[in-house]
XYZ file of C-alpha atoms in Angstrom:
427
model
C 94.512 97.280 114.372
C 94.000 95.260 111.179
C 95.858 92.135 112.396
C 93.543 91.781 115.402
C 90.499 92.462 113.241
C 91.506 89.728 110.770
C 91.454 87.146 113.558
C 88.048 88.429 114.712
C 86.633 88.328 111.164
C 87.857 84.751 110.684
C 86.123 83.700 113.914
C 82.920 85.407 112.796
C 83.061 83.670 109.401
C 83.231 80.328 111.177
C 80.424 81.248 113.586
C 78.227 82.266 110.646
C 79.114 78.990 108.855
C 80.713 80.586 105.808
C 82.182 78.237 103.198
C 84.316 80.684 101.202
C 88.132 80.565 101.329
C 89.754 83.508 103.117
C 92.715 85.365 101.577
C 94.967 87.407 103.884
C 97.239 90.151 102.564
C 98.603 93.637 103.059
C 101.745 95.265 104.364
C 101.225 94.341 108.042
C 100.514 90.659 107.399
C 102.835 87.673 107.207
C 102.700 83.970 106.460
C 103.602 83.088 110.048
C 100.865 85.319 111.545
C 98.345 83.823 109.122
C 99.390 80.276 110.030
C 99.585 80.769 113.799
C 96.809 83.262 114.550
C 94.230 83.252 111.738
C 94.159 79.809 110.107
C 93.245 77.903 113.325
C 90.152 80.089 113.847
C 88.428 79.219 110.510
C 87.694 75.778 109.085
C 87.840 76.794 105.404
C 91.087 77.428 103.472
C 93.012 80.441 104.801
C 95.824 81.593 102.517
C 98.389 84.369 102.879
C 98.892 86.232 99.597
C 101.976 88.433 99.391
C 100.370 91.110 97.200
C 97.227 91.579 95.129
C 98.839 90.425 91.884
C 99.547 86.994 93.405
C 95.849 86.506 94.252
C 95.151 85.672 90.602
C 97.056 82.391 90.698
C 95.779 81.576 94.208
C 92.128 82.026 93.262
C 92.792 80.108 90.055
C 93.919 77.125 92.124
C 90.963 77.471 94.489
C 88.300 77.418 91.752
C 89.965 74.587 89.814
C 88.248 71.207 90.198
C 91.554 69.425 89.511
C 94.017 71.627 91.442
C 92.078 72.786 94.519
C 92.417 69.750 96.816
C 96.167 69.321 96.402
C 96.726 73.087 96.659
C 94.718 73.377 99.897
C 96.392 70.271 101.371
C 99.844 71.696 100.636
C 98.935 75.010 102.281
C 97.565 73.271 105.384
C 100.655 71.097 105.710
C 102.894 74.145 105.374
C 100.905 76.100 107.977
C 100.971 73.194 110.401
C 104.749 73.037 109.987
C 104.994 76.782 110.655
C 102.827 76.402 113.778
C 104.978 73.535 115.040
C 108.145 75.585 114.515
C 106.590 78.599 116.244
C 105.413 76.488 119.165
C 108.869 74.959 119.469
C 110.470 78.391 119.667
C 107.863 79.534 122.180
C 108.505 76.506 124.386
C 112.222 77.265 124.378
C 111.510 80.778 125.636
C 111.123 81.352 129.344
C 108.722 84.016 130.563
C 108.907 85.779 133.887
C 105.964 86.505 136.180
C 105.105 90.176 135.764
C 106.385 91.102 139.240
C 109.796 89.556 138.484
C 109.880 91.360 135.130
C 109.197 94.632 136.960
C 112.085 93.984 139.311
C 114.309 93.807 136.223
C 113.128 97.176 134.877
C 115.445 99.600 133.058
C 117.927 100.889 135.617
C 118.095 104.707 135.690
C 119.782 106.654 138.468
C 117.196 109.412 138.598
C 119.078 111.537 141.136
C 121.950 111.926 138.670
C 119.883 111.701 135.490
C 118.986 114.639 133.233
C 115.330 115.661 133.401
C 114.284 118.491 131.108
C 111.509 120.969 131.811
C 109.830 122.000 128.544
C 110.236 125.557 127.341
C 106.561 125.566 126.330
C 104.174 123.234 128.154
C 100.560 122.675 127.156
C 98.929 122.102 123.786
C 100.169 123.695 120.555
C 98.217 123.492 117.292
C 99.675 123.662 113.778
C 96.950 124.327 111.218
C 97.539 124.157 107.463
C 101.305 123.766 107.905
C 103.276 124.572 104.705
C 103.719 121.428 102.615
C 106.735 123.075 100.980
C 108.580 122.763 104.306
C 107.233 119.320 105.199
C 108.410 117.749 101.918
C 112.047 118.382 102.923
C 111.640 115.780 105.685
C 110.334 112.956 103.498
C 111.914 109.534 103.944
C 111.675 108.074 100.435
C 112.775 104.547 101.388
C 109.317 103.246 102.411
C 107.797 104.921 99.344
C 109.724 102.590 97.030
C 108.943 99.562 99.203
C 105.241 100.400 98.649
C 105.932 99.872 94.955
C 107.734 96.551 95.560
C 111.194 98.103 95.066
C 113.245 97.200 98.147
C 116.420 99.171 98.721
C 117.848 102.289 100.301
C 117.266 105.756 98.901
C 118.936 107.295 96.905
C 120.918 104.147 96.025
C 117.734 102.557 94.666
C 117.860 105.056 91.787
C 121.125 103.462 90.622
C 120.076 99.869 91.335
C 120.855 97.432 88.526
C 117.416 95.804 88.726
C 115.122 98.633 89.847
C 117.078 101.788 89.021
C 115.362 102.775 85.787
C 111.815 102.272 87.079
C 112.701 103.797 90.468
C 114.064 106.939 88.822
C 110.958 107.270 86.650
C 108.702 106.785 89.680
C 110.679 109.303 91.736
C 110.436 111.942 89.017
C 106.692 111.389 88.562
C 106.139 111.486 92.320
C 107.928 114.806 92.595
C 105.983 116.262 89.687
C 102.752 115.350 91.454
C 104.166 116.631 94.736
C 105.009 119.958 93.048
C 101.396 120.195 91.923
C 100.040 119.249 95.368
C 102.131 121.990 96.984
C 101.425 124.646 94.336
C 97.673 124.021 94.125
C 97.285 123.266 97.844
C 95.588 119.928 97.111
C 96.360 118.491 100.566
C 96.262 120.130 103.965
C 98.525 119.257 106.909
C 97.292 119.800 110.470
C 99.051 118.827 113.670
C 98.929 119.120 117.445
C 101.560 118.543 120.112
C 101.264 118.588 123.879
C 103.876 118.644 126.652
C 102.709 117.876 130.186
C 103.973 117.327 133.737
C 104.118 113.568 134.353
C 105.485 110.801 136.565
C 105.422 107.045 136.346
C 103.511 104.957 138.876
C 104.474 101.341 138.376
C 103.927 100.582 134.691
C 101.539 103.521 134.255
C 102.288 107.186 133.556
C 100.244 109.848 135.324
C 99.758 113.055 133.326
C 99.013 116.081 135.504
C 96.951 119.188 134.772
C 99.655 121.591 135.977
C 102.976 121.939 137.780
C 101.327 121.446 141.183
C 100.903 117.771 140.139
C 97.883 117.378 142.402
C 95.284 116.536 139.736
C 95.680 113.701 137.221
C 94.129 114.486 133.835
C 95.070 111.218 132.144
C 96.790 107.902 132.807
C 98.838 106.252 130.067
C 99.251 102.493 130.417
C 102.369 100.645 129.271
C 103.247 96.977 128.814
C 106.410 95.268 130.000
C 108.567 92.653 128.306
C 108.186 89.292 130.041
C 110.602 87.074 128.102
C 113.581 86.191 130.318
C 116.613 88.284 129.374
C 120.332 87.673 129.404
C 122.130 88.924 132.496
C 122.334 92.711 132.451
C 119.460 93.116 129.951
C 116.305 94.772 131.362
C 112.660 93.861 130.833
C 111.584 97.172 129.370
C 108.381 99.194 129.552
C 107.868 102.727 128.271
C 107.048 103.856 131.823
C 110.711 103.213 132.701
C 111.673 106.399 130.838
C 109.628 108.736 133.070
C 110.777 109.490 136.630
C 108.831 107.482 139.244
C 106.478 109.534 141.407
C 108.186 108.395 144.613
C 111.464 110.052 143.559
C 109.877 113.484 143.897
C 111.456 114.468 140.575
C 109.286 116.630 138.328
C 109.319 114.902 134.946
C 107.355 115.407 131.719
C 105.875 113.575 128.742
C 104.674 114.665 125.312
C 102.163 113.547 122.734
C 101.371 114.385 119.121
C 99.005 113.733 116.245
C 99.522 114.879 112.644
C 97.843 114.395 109.309
C 98.648 115.297 105.717
C 95.570 113.527 104.398
C 92.994 116.325 104.474
C 91.883 116.669 100.850
C 93.239 113.246 99.887
C 89.800 111.697 99.270
C 88.877 114.479 96.855
C 92.188 114.196 95.004
C 91.959 110.396 94.732
C 88.342 110.615 93.554
C 89.351 113.112 90.870
C 92.008 110.749 89.502
C 89.638 107.773 89.655
C 86.966 109.692 87.719
C 89.631 110.267 85.058
C 90.355 106.497 85.137
C 93.897 107.303 86.300
C 94.428 104.625 88.944
C 98.193 105.121 88.865
C 98.038 108.724 90.064
C 95.275 107.830 92.539
C 97.623 105.328 94.190
C 100.576 107.711 93.868
C 98.684 110.502 95.641
C 97.822 108.182 98.555
C 101.455 107.121 98.856
C 102.609 110.753 98.864
C 100.044 111.706 101.524
C 101.425 108.900 103.722
C 104.998 110.101 103.195
C 104.025 113.704 103.987
C 102.310 112.622 107.218
C 105.431 110.759 108.366
C 107.559 113.736 107.320
C 105.325 116.099 109.316
C 105.797 113.870 112.382
C 109.573 114.068 111.864
C 109.482 117.840 111.445
C 107.410 118.449 114.595
C 109.579 116.079 116.648
C 112.587 118.160 115.649
C 110.732 121.326 116.701
C 109.903 119.702 120.025
C 113.517 118.727 120.708
C 114.921 122.123 119.693
C 112.210 124.608 120.697
C 109.113 123.412 122.552
C 110.738 120.912 124.944
C 114.082 122.421 124.098
C 116.365 119.708 125.445
C 118.461 119.673 122.251
C 118.515 123.362 121.232
C 121.785 123.067 119.289
C 120.859 119.915 117.346
C 121.940 120.107 113.702
C 121.068 116.901 111.858
C 120.659 116.177 108.166
C 117.527 114.444 106.902
C 119.545 111.230 106.562
C 120.551 111.498 110.232
C 116.940 112.124 111.228
C 115.884 109.005 109.321
C 118.573 107.045 111.206
C 117.186 108.522 114.462
C 120.505 110.001 115.556
C 118.788 112.211 118.123
C 117.864 112.001 121.793
C 114.383 110.751 122.604
C 111.751 108.569 120.932
C 108.167 108.927 119.646
C 106.522 105.475 119.980
C 103.016 104.968 118.617
C 100.148 102.862 119.942
C 99.784 99.685 117.900
C 103.528 99.345 117.334
C 105.989 96.963 119.072
C 106.685 98.968 122.263
C 102.945 99.504 122.918
C 100.816 97.197 120.749
C 97.543 98.238 122.425
C 95.547 100.488 120.080
C 93.087 101.462 122.834
C 95.747 103.806 124.246
C 95.035 106.080 121.266
C 91.707 107.095 122.803
C 93.520 108.468 125.869
C 95.981 110.420 123.722
C 93.201 111.762 121.493
C 91.243 112.996 124.524
C 94.362 114.513 126.076
C 95.276 116.496 122.950
C 91.692 117.109 121.748
C 92.934 115.679 118.468
C 89.684 115.686 116.505
C 88.952 119.343 117.317
C 92.537 120.466 116.745
C 93.413 118.493 113.604
C 90.343 116.871 112.065
C 91.771 113.360 112.645
C 89.171 110.878 113.917
C 89.369 107.340 115.265
C 87.253 104.654 113.628
C 85.364 102.096 115.729
C 88.399 99.812 115.393
C 90.770 102.651 116.370
C 92.363 103.250 112.993
C 93.011 106.914 112.241
C 91.164 108.716 109.479
C 92.321 110.293 107.221
C 94.614 107.278 106.826
C 97.623 109.531 106.165
C 97.895 110.323 109.881
C 100.424 109.589 112.633
C 100.147 109.860 116.419
C 102.236 108.879 119.412
C 104.110 109.925 122.540
C 107.324 111.872 123.114
C 109.963 110.654 125.575
C 113.034 112.813 126.169
C 115.251 110.716 128.455
C 118.617 109.824 126.861
C 118.104 106.148 127.780
C 114.736 105.922 126.035
C 114.816 103.502 123.144
C 112.449 101.579 120.879
C 111.849 97.912 121.702
C 109.463 95.050 121.033
C 107.354 94.168 124.062
C 106.967 90.636 122.649
C 104.680 87.937 124.028
C 102.783 88.499 127.259
C 101.685 86.109 130.010
C 98.156 86.054 131.375
C 99.225 87.510 134.743
C 100.209 90.750 133.003
C 97.039 90.748 130.885
C 94.913 90.485 134.044
C 96.929 93.224 135.735
C 96.726 95.445 132.653
C 92.963 94.939 132.303
C 92.455 95.949 135.942
C 94.584 99.079 135.504
C 92.649 100.086 132.382
C 89.194 99.235 133.713
C 88.611 96.707 130.921
C 87.662 93.043 130.989
C 90.366 90.445 130.436
C 88.486 89.305 127.323
C 88.577 92.822 125.845
C 92.302 93.143 126.449
C 92.936 89.672 125.035
C 91.149 90.633 121.840
C 93.179 93.820 121.343
C 96.462 92.133 122.264
C 95.785 88.745 120.704
C 98.958 88.733 118.535
C 101.047 89.279 121.694
C 99.584 86.554 123.917
C 101.829 83.612 124.791
C 98.710 81.524 125.477
C 95.390 80.816 123.817
C 92.490 82.667 125.496
C 89.617 80.645 126.934
C 86.576 80.372 124.734
C 83.474 82.161 126.069
C 81.622 79.976 128.555
C 84.574 77.603 128.973
C 86.495 77.587 132.262
C 90.121 76.548 132.376
């Protein structure tokens, strides 16, 4: 949720008449998002900084009596150019009314389509799962990107530019990982749930039992509204669950995992020893273990708990390339950018009680080394970017969720194809 919060903070800085420049950075940020979404909301310099090391030269320019004005002017001109380019692209795009987009939903012949009843429905808890097994599912690629070493693993270890440092880092990471496993310095907890479900429009009803008479939760999905080429659907995640009117008994799953229990203590120990390197390394490894745990449990779901791919035999490289049936999209990501859907999932799975993962007031997960999302089993299910949304869908979505339009606009601000009205101002 950090991108939305950055826009909100910038607005609050302006409202409180702050005069300090604002620097934007971090893995989720970009120059274009800073220029289009954040810069217009604050009347002091707003500058995207690629990583923390670059902030030294940026702040140097900002505090310089001779360099500041030209530096700020150049940034503002660049951001205006980026906004103009973005607006030009947006104008060239055509967006459909939400009802027309729904008519162009993903076409699935449900009468002749495979629907799999789970072998084990309900909630299943995995407490203190062996890290020695989880580590076998680690995708090391993002680990090296964290350290500003782009490239595929294991090829990065032989890279002409990064190979030597990458190999050293990999060896040190595995030494620390050996210690974490041996001394049980981190704990991994997880929960999965598989439930009877059917789609109703763009929502997914989750039922208490196979009678499907009582709804225990409703998951809300968003639909692509950009006009597509002929034959291309306007997708929503609800498309991958059989509609209620078909009478077909379908299912949906959810999960939440963490490998971050104990991470704060481990990081604090390294920091007390003034060992910032291993403090950062331990955080990065906790993140990788959490993602690996999500991969491991998804495999268990496909082969055992849902059981729709019992004979699946994939290598870790094939798992990383997602060469399996089904998807596990997460709230806050492109197919469902609304973080408020996490609260529904957390209630459904009793996540805090079953894993120790909590949601902050801004719906980030803590411990940070945590992953949650949904399971879809249909062979046609695929990841996609919902893209920009028109106000008609925002109004419809707010009504379905029982939220105000303003609340939804705040959470989905990066996905709006319009600028929301200011409070007290009527269009």
